[in-house]
CSV table of C-alpha atoms in Angstrom, one decimal:
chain,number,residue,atom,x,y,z
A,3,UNK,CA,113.9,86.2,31.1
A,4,UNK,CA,115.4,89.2,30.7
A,5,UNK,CA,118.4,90.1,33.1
A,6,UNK,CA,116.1,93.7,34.3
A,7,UNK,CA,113.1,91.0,34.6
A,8,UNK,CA,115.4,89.2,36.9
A,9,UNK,CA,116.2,91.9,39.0
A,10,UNK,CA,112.6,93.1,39.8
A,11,UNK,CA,111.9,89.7,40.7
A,12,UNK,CA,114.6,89.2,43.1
A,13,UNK,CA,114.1,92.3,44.7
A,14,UNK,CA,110.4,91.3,45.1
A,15,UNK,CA,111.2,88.1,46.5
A,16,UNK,CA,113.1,89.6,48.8
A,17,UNK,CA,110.9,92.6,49.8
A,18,UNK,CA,107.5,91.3,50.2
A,19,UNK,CA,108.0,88.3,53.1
A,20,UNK,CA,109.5,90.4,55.1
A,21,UNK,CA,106.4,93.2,54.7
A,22,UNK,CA,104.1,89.9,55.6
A,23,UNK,CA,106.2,89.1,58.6
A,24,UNK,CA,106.0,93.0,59.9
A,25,UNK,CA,102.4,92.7,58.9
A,26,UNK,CA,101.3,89.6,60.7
A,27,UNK,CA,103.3,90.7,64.2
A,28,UNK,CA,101.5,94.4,63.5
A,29,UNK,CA,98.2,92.2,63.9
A,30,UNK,CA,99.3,90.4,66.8
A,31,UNK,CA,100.1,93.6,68.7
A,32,UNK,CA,96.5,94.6,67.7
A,33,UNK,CA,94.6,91.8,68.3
A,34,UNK,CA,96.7,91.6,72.5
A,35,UNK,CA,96.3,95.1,72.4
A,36,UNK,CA,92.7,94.7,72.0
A,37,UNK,CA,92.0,91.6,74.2
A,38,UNK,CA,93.8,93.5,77.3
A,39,UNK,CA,96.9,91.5,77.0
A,40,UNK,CA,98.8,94.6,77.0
A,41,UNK,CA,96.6,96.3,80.6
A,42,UNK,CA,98.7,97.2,83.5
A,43,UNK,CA,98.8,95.1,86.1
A,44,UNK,CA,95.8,95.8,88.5
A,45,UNK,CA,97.5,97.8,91.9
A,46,UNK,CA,97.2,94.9,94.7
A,47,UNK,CA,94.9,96.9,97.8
A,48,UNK,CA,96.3,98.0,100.6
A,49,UNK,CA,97.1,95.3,103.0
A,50,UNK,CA,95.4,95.3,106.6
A,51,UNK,CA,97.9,94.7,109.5
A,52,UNK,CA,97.8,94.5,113.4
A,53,UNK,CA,98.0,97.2,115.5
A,54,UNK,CA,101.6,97.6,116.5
A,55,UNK,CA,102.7,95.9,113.2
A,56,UNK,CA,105.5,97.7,111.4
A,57,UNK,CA,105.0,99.0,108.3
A,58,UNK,CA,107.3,100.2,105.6
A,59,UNK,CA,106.1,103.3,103.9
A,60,UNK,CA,109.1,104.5,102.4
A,61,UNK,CA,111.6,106.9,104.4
A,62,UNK,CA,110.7,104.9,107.4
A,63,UNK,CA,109.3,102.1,109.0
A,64,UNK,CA,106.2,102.8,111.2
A,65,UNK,CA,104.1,101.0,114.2
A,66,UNK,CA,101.4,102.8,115.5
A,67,UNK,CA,100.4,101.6,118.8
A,68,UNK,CA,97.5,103.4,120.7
A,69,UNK,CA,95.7,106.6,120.4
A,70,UNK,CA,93.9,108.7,123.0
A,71,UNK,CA,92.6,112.1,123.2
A,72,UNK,CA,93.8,114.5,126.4
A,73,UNK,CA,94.3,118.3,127.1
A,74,UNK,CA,97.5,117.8,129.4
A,75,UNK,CA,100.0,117.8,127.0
A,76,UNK,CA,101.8,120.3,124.9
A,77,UNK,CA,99.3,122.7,126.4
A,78,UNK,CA,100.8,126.1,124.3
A,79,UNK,CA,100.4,124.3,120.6
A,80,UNK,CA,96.5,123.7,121.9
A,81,UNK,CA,96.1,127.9,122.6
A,82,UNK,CA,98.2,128.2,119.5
A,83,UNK,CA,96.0,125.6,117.2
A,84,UNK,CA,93.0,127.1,119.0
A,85,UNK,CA,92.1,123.8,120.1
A,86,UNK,CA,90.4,122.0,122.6
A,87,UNK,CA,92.4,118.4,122.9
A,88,UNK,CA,94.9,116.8,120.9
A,89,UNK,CA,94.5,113.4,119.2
A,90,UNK,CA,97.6,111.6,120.0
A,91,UNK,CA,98.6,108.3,118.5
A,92,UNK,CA,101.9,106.4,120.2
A,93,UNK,CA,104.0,104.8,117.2
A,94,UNK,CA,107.7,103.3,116.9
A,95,UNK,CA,109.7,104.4,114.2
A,96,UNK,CA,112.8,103.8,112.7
A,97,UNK,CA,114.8,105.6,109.8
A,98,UNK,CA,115.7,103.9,106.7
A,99,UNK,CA,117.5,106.3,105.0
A,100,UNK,CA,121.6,106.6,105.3
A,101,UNK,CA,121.3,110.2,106.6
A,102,UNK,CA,119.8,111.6,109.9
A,103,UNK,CA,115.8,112.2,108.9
A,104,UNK,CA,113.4,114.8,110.1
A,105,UNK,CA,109.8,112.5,111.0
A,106,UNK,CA,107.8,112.7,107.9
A,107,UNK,CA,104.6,114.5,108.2
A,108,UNK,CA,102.8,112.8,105.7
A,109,UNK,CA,102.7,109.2,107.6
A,110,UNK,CA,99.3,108.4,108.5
A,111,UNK,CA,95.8,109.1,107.2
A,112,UNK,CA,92.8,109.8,109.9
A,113,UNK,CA,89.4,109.3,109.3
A,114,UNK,CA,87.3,112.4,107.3
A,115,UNK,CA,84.6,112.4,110.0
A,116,UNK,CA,87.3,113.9,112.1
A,117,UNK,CA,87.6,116.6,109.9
A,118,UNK,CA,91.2,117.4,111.0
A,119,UNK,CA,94.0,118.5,108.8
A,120,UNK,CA,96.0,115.3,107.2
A,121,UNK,CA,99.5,115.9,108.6
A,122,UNK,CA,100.0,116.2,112.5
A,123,UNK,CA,100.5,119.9,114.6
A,124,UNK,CA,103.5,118.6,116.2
A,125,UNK,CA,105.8,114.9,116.7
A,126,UNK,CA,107.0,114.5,119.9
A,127,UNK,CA,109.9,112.3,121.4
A,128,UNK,CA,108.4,110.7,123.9
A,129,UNK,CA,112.2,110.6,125.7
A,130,UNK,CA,112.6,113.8,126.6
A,131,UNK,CA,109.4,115.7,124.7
A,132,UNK,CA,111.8,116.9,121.4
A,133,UNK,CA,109.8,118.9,118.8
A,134,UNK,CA,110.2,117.3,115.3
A,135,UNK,CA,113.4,114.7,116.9
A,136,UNK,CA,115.8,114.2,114.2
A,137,UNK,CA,115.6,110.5,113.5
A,138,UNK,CA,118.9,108.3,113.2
A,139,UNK,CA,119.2,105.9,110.7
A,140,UNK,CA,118.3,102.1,111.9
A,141,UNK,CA,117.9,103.6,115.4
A,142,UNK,CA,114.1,102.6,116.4
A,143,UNK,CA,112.1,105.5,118.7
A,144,UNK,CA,109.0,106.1,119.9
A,145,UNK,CA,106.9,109.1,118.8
A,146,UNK,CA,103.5,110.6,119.4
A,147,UNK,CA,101.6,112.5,116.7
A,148,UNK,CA,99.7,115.6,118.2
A,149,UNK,CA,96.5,116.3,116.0
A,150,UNK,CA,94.4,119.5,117.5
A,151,UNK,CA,90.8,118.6,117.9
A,152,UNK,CA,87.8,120.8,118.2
A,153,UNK,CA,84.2,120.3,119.9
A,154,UNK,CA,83.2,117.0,118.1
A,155,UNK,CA,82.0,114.1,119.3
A,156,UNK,CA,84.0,111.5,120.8
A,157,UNK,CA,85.5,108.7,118.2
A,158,UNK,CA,85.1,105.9,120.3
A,159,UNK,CA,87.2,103.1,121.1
A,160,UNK,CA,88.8,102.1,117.7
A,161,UNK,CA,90.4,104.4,115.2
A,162,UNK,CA,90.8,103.4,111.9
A,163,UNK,CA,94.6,104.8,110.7
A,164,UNK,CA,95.9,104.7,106.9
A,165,UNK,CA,99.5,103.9,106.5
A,166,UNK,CA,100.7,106.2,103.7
A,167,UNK,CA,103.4,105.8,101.6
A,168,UNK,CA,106.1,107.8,99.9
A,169,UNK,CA,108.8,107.2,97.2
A,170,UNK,CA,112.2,109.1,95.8
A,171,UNK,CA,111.7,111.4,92.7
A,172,UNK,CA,113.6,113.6,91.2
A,173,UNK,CA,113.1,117.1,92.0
A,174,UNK,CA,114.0,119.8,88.8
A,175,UNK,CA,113.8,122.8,91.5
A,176,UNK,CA,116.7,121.7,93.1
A,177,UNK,CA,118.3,118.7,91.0
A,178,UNK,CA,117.7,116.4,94.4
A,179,UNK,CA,115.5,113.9,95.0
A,180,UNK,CA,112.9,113.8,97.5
A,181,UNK,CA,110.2,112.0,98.8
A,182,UNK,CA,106.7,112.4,97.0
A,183,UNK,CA,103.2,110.5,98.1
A,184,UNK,CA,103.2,107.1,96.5
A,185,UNK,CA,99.8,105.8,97.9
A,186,UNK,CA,98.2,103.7,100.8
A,187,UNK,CA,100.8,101.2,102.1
A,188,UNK,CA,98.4,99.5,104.6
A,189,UNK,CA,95.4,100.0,107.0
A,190,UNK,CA,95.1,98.9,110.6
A,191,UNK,CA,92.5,99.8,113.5
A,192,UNK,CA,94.1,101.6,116.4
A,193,UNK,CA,93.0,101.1,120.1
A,194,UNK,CA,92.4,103.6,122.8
A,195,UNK,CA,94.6,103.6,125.8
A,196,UNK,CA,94.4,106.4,128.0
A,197,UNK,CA,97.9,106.2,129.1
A,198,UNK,CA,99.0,106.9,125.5
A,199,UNK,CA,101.1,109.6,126.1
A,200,UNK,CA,101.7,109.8,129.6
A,201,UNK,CA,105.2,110.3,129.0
A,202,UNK,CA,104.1,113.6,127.6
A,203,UNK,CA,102.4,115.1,130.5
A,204,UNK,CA,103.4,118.6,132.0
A,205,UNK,CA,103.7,119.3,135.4
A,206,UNK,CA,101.5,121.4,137.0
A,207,UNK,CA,102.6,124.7,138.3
């Protein structure tokens, strides 16, 4: 054999057993690929907790205790929502960020039949009745969520509350991160207590 015939052959030897091993794992990738080896993992459901049970949904950790409806409190945000009652729901919360943080809005999800908007009117500090309290990190406090209600009919006894998640992103408006909505972290059923709130209540003049 010629030295050239040598060559090609060598070079042959060489070239094609690596093409059949890129080949064969090409067809394995295909074949998992096909079979579903290669599907995202299914997203485990929301978990169902206790009233009262904290929850972690991201910025904070929540525990929403009782809800009520009543017409005694924050009496000027119910002229100014052009309401008739608020729906008020009690809940401990606790920062877990490293920097003093505002209550988020976006923390729990009411029924649709209610047919009120998904964020609260107003958080109160039960303490001393502080608009929107500044929340200290690792310092636990208790809240109430004011959502103004119209003329619809009464809920009931239980109301079913979605605990709502959020995570950090990066922002490209300001090169920051901040907290986006990241889901339902849990789902509990809220009882009625009339005294919810009571802290709340204005004096009559």
């Amino acid at each position: 054999m010629s030295s050239s015939a040598r060559t090609v052959a060598a070079a042959l030897a060489g070239t094609w057993p690596r093409r059949a091993a890129w080949l064969i794992l090409a067809a394995a990738v295909l074949v998992t690929t096909l079979t579903g080896g290669l599907a995202a993992a299914p997203v485990p459901e929301p978990e169902r907790v206790e009233a009262g049970a904290a929850v972690d949904i991201g910025p904070v950790r929540l525990a929403a205790r009782s809800w009520t409806i009543r017409d005694d409190i924050a009496t000027n945000g119910l002229e100014y929502a052009e309401a008739d009652a608020w729906l008020v729901v009690e809940a401990d919360v606790t920062a877990l960020t490293d920097a003093t943080l505002t209550f988020p809005q976006r923390s729990l999800g009411l029924p649709p039949d209610l047919r009120v908007e998904g964020e609260p009117d107003r958080v109160l500090l039960l303490a001393d009745a502080t608009l929107s309290p500044g929340l200290q990190p690792g310092l636990p406090a208790r809240v109430a969520l004011l959502w103004p209600l119209g003329d619809l009919p009464d809920p009931g006894d239980d109301l079913d509350v979605s605990y709502l998640r959020s995570r950090l992103s990066d922002s490209t408006i300001d090169a920051g991160r901040v907290w986006r909505p990241d889901g339902v972290a849990a789902h509990t059923t809220l009882p009625r207590d009339d005294a919810t709130g009571d802290a709340l209540v204005e004096e009559e003049s």
